[in-house]
Structures are given as C-alpha cells and as structure tokens.
mmCIF file of C-alpha atoms in Angstrom:
data_model
loop_
_atom_site.group_PDB
_atom_site.id
_atom_site.type_symbol
_atom_site.label_atom_id
_atom_site.label_comp_id
_atom_site.label_asym_id
_atom_site.label_seq_id
_atom_site.Cartn_x
_atom_site.Cartn_y
_atom_site.Cartn_z
ATOM 1 C CA MET A 481 0.000 0.000 0.000
ATOM 2 C CA LYS A 482 1.053 3.516 -0.635
ATOM 3 C CA LYS A 483 1.847 5.850 2.183
ATOM 4 C CA ARG A 484 -1.036 8.154 1.176
ATOM 5 C CA THR A 485 -3.604 5.284 1.375
ATOM 6 C CA LYS A 486 -2.322 4.301 4.815
ATOM 7 C CA ILE A 487 -2.710 7.875 6.070
ATOM 8 C CA ILE A 488 -6.284 8.106 4.726
ATOM 9 C CA ILE A 489 -7.271 4.774 6.346
ATOM 10 C CA LEU A 490 -5.655 5.775 9.660
ATOM 11 C CA SER A 491 -7.406 9.167 9.574
ATOM 12 C CA LEU A 492 -10.785 7.524 8.921
ATOM 13 C CA MET A 493 -10.231 5.098 11.801
ATOM 14 C CA ILE A 494 -9.448 8.006 14.158
ATOM 15 C CA VAL A 495 -12.614 9.845 13.041
ATOM 16 C CA LEU A 496 -14.688 6.673 13.528
ATOM 17 C CA LEU A 497 -13.178 6.197 17.001
ATOM 18 C CA GLY A 498 -14.139 9.773 17.904
ATOM 19 C CA VAL A 499 -17.705 9.303 16.602
ATOM 20 C CA THR A 500 -18.011 6.032 18.541
ATOM 21 C CA GLY A 501 -16.862 7.732 21.764
ATOM 22 C CA TYR A 502 -19.290 10.592 21.261
ATOM 23 C CA LEU A 503 -22.230 8.244 20.594
ATOM 24 C CA ASN A 504 -21.311 6.169 23.645
ATOM 25 C CA ILE A 505 -21.441 9.226 25.897
ATOM 26 C CA VAL A 506 -24.720 10.508 24.419
ATOM 27 C CA LEU A 507 -26.471 7.126 24.563
ATOM 28 C CA ASN A 508 -25.294 6.367 28.111
ATOM 29 C CA GLN A 509 -26.532 9.758 29.238
ATOM 30 C CA SER A 510 -30.000 9.149 27.759
ATOM 31 C CA VAL A 511 -30.154 5.687 29.361
ATOM 32 C CA ASN A 512 -29.230 7.194 32.745
ATOM 33 C CA ASP A 513 -31.994 9.792 32.347
ATOM 34 C CA ILE A 514 -34.511 7.034 31.607
ATOM 35 C CA ASN A 515 -33.296 4.945 34.574
ATOM 36 C CA THR A 516 -33.590 7.922 36.916
ATOM 37 C CA SER A 517 -37.147 8.721 35.869
ATOM 38 C CA THR A 518 -38.310 5.113 36.213
ATOM 39 C CA ALA A 519 -36.621 4.481 39.568
ATOM 40 C CA THR A 520 -39.680 5.405 41.635
ATOM 41 C CA THR A 521 -42.026 3.648 39.264
ATOM 42 C CA SER A 522 -39.835 0.608 39.670
ATOM 43 C CA TYR A 523 -39.956 1.000 43.459
ATOM 44 C CA PHE A 524 -43.742 1.032 43.583
ATOM 45 C CA SER A 525 -44.100 -1.795 41.057
ATOM 46 C CA SER A 526 -41.383 -3.831 42.727
ATOM 47 C CA TYR A 527 -42.920 -3.343 46.156
ATOM 48 C CA ARG A 528 -46.343 -4.415 44.926
ATOM 49 C CA ASN A 529 -44.905 -7.481 43.181
ATOM 50 C CA ASP A 530 -42.875 -8.484 46.245
ATOM 51 C CA ARG A 531 -45.862 -7.959 48.520
ATOM 52 C CA ALA A 532 -48.143 -9.990 46.249
ATOM 53 C CA SER A 533 -45.710 -12.902 45.953
ATOM 54 C CA THR A 534 -45.112 -12.962 49.714
ATOM 55 C CA ARG A 535 -48.832 -12.940 50.397
ATOM 56 C CA ASP A 536 -49.471 -15.646 47.806
ATOM 57 C CA GLN A 537 -46.882 -17.782 49.573
ATOM 58 C CA GLU A 538 -48.486 -17.113 52.958
ATOM 59 C CA ILE A 539 -51.909 -18.101 51.631
ATOM 60 C CA LEU A 540 -50.427 -21.306 50.222
ATOM 61 C CA TYR A 541 -48.979 -22.113 53.665
ATOM 62 C CA TYR A 542 -52.314 -21.484 55.339
ATOM 63 C CA ASP A 543 -54.120 -23.595 52.728
ATOM 64 C CA ALA A 544 -51.620 -26.422 53.242
ATOM 65 C CA ILE A 545 -52.306 -26.400 56.982
ATOM 66 C CA ILE A 546 -56.065 -26.230 56.436
ATOM 67 C CA ASP A 547 -56.056 -29.076 53.880
ATOM 68 C CA SER A 548 -53.634 -31.327 55.738
ATOM 69 C CA ASP A 549 -55.096 -34.459 57.327
ATOM 70 C CA SER A 550 -52.447 -34.336 60.044
ATOM 71 C CA SER A 551 -53.355 -30.807 61.207
ATOM 72 C CA THR A 552 -55.129 -30.487 64.517
ATOM 73 C CA GLU A 553 -58.405 -28.620 64.792
ATOM 74 C CA ALA A 554 -56.625 -25.820 66.655
ATOM 75 C CA ALA A 555 -54.009 -25.509 63.885
ATOM 76 C CA VAL A 556 -56.698 -25.467 61.190
ATOM 77 C CA LEU A 557 -58.690 -22.852 63.095
ATOM 78 C CA ALA A 558 -55.569 -20.714 63.614
ATOM 79 C CA ALA A 559 -54.654 -21.004 59.912
ATOM 80 C CA GLU A 560 -58.171 -20.067 58.825
ATOM 81 C CA THR A 561 -58.175 -17.063 61.168
ATOM 82 C CA ALA A 562 -54.729 -15.938 59.994
ATOM 83 C CA LYS A 563 -55.761 -16.336 56.359
ATOM 84 C CA MET A 564 -58.908 -14.254 56.891
ATOM 85 C CA ASP A 565 -56.879 -11.574 58.725
ATOM 86 C CA LEU A 566 -54.407 -11.463 55.837
ATOM 87 C CA ILE A 567 -57.196 -11.134 53.280
ATOM 88 C CA GLU A 568 -58.792 -8.346 55.323
ATOM 89 C CA LYS A 569 -55.420 -6.546 55.532
ATOM 90 C CA MET A 570 -54.998 -6.877 51.753
ATOM 91 C CA GLU A 571 -58.436 -5.378 51.154
ATOM 92 C CA GLN A 572 -57.748 -2.520 53.566
ATOM 93 C CA GLU A 573 -54.419 -1.706 51.926
ATOM 94 C CA LEU A 574 -55.991 -1.694 48.480
ATOM 95 C CA ALA A 575 -58.853 0.556 49.625
ATOM 96 C CA VAL A 576 -56.590 3.057 51.389
ATOM 97 C CA GLU A 577 -54.151 3.162 48.460
ATOM 98 C CA GLY A 578 -57.059 3.929 46.134
ATOM 99 C CA LEU A 579 -58.385 6.676 48.402
ATOM 100 C CA ILE A 580 -54.963 8.307 48.690
ATOM 101 C CA LYS A 581 -54.578 8.237 44.905
ATOM 102 C CA ALA A 582 -58.039 9.799 44.660
ATOM 103 C CA GLN A 583 -56.672 12.719 46.721
ATOM 104 C CA GLY A 584 -54.473 13.544 43.717
ATOM 105 C CA PHE A 585 -51.273 11.660 44.521
ATOM 106 C CA GLU A 586 -49.722 9.850 41.571
ATOM 107 C CA ASP A 587 -48.904 6.608 43.391
ATOM 108 C CA CYS A 588 -48.585 5.137 46.861
ATOM 109 C CA VAL A 589 -48.178 1.874 48.712
ATOM 110 C CA ILE A 590 -49.427 0.984 52.176
ATOM 111 C CA SER A 591 -48.045 -1.534 54.619
ATOM 112 C CA ILE A 592 -50.190 -2.434 57.614
ATOM 113 C CA SER A 593 -48.667 -4.203 60.595
ATOM 114 C CA ASP A 594 -50.066 -4.847 64.056
ATOM 115 C CA THR A 595 -48.572 -1.645 65.448
ATOM 116 C CA LYS A 596 -47.866 0.677 62.497
ATOM 117 C CA VAL A 597 -49.197 1.798 59.157
ATOM 118 C CA ASN A 598 -46.505 2.824 56.690
ATOM 119 C CA VAL A 599 -47.523 4.963 53.733
ATOM 120 C CA VAL A 600 -45.049 5.636 50.922
ATOM 121 C CA VAL A 601 -46.292 8.337 48.542
ATOM 122 C CA LYS A 602 -44.795 9.240 45.185
ATOM 123 C CA SER A 603 -43.788 12.830 45.798
ATOM 124 C CA SER A 604 -40.574 14.804 46.183
ATOM 125 C CA ALA A 605 -41.881 16.439 49.351
ATOM 126 C CA LEU A 606 -45.170 16.645 51.201
ATOM 127 C CA SER A 607 -46.742 19.775 52.623
ATOM 128 C CA GLU A 608 -48.390 19.753 56.044
ATOM 129 C CA ASN A 609 -51.769 19.836 54.327
ATOM 130 C CA GLU A 610 -50.931 16.764 52.207
ATOM 131 C CA VAL A 611 -49.665 14.870 55.252
ATOM 132 C CA ALA A 612 -52.880 15.761 57.061
ATOM 133 C CA GLN A 613 -54.977 14.524 54.100
ATOM 134 C CA ILE A 614 -53.146 11.202 54.015
ATOM 135 C CA ALA A 615 -53.250 10.774 57.790
ATOM 136 C CA THR A 616 -56.979 11.521 57.844
ATOM 137 C CA VAL A 617 -57.697 8.889 55.185
ATOM 138 C CA VAL A 618 -55.617 6.267 57.000
ATOM 139 C CA LYS A 619 -57.108 7.101 60.411
ATOM 140 C CA GLU A 620 -60.697 7.034 59.156
ATOM 141 C CA GLN A 621 -60.324 3.840 57.131
ATOM 142 C CA LEU A 622 -58.232 1.824 59.572
ATOM 143 C CA GLY A 623 -59.027 3.404 62.940
ATOM 144 C CA THR A 624 -55.303 3.821 63.561
ATOM 145 C CA ASN A 625 -53.920 6.283 66.070
ATOM 146 C CA LEU A 626 -52.070 9.155 64.380
ATOM 147 C CA LYS A 627 -48.833 8.375 66.248
ATOM 148 C CA ASN A 628 -48.800 4.940 64.569
ATOM 149 C CA ILE A 629 -48.969 6.329 61.020
ATOM 150 C CA VAL A 630 -45.676 6.845 59.172
ATOM 151 C CA ILE A 631 -45.851 8.816 55.908
ATOM 152 C CA ILE A 632 -42.811 8.781 53.634
ATOM 153 C CA PRO A 633 -42.422 10.715 50.366
ATOM 154 C CA ALA A 634 -40.459 8.925 47.652
ATOM 155 C CA GLU A 635 -39.589 10.431 44.312
#
C-alpha cells in the first residue's frame, strides 16, 4: 500500500473512534436519564410485586395447613383465622391506596402491621396539608392512632 492510502485509512479510523466515543457518551446519558425517571415507578411496582408474591406464599402455607389431614383442629382454626386476617389486611391496603390516589397523589403503597401503618407516597416532598390529608384517610379507614402512622415521600 502507498503511504497516502495508509494515512487516509488511519485518519478515517481516528474519526470513527471519535464518533463512537461521542455516541457512547450521548447514549449512556439518555439511558441514565430514563433509569432515573423510572426508579420510583420501579420502586412502587417492585414493592407491589414483592408484597403480592409474599402474600401468595403465605396463603399457600395457610391452605396447606387447612387441607392437611395431620393438622389439629386448633391448627386449622388458627390457619383459617390468619388467612382471613391477611385477606382483610390486603383489602384494607388496596382501599386506602385507592383513596390516597383519589386525593391527587400519583402513586402510593401501604403496609399495615399490628402496630404501624406505613404509607409511601410518590412525591418529592409533602406539605403539612398533604400529610394531614393522608393521615386523615388512613385514620378514618383503619381506625389507627395518628402516632402509629408513618408517611414517607419517595420520588
């Protein structure tokens, strides 16, 4: 090959390397922007999926105890009671989540335990008025004391 041809090929390779680097930076930046905007959506979806799979597993355990021939009457009764309590908790969480969304919040998830009610709301920050709205809904629907309600904004 002639020296001139080698220089042209080398120059083209350098230009292509520069274009590749530029495209890499631009595309990675747009992917990071997409990942940042879907992080909270992922949190809420992930939480709901995890909660549903855990509850499905719990119901399967209760059903196994209820259907087992070797279970005592007390164990069957306890499993039936626990299963009904779990179903009631699921219905309450769904109802309260829907009512909070009806207040104008984009998304939220509720977790009810024996002592606390945790509310995670999709928002960068919550005003006192918004916290009061959420607390009122939770208190009225669940009969929970205000000191047992934890409200967390998540963006």
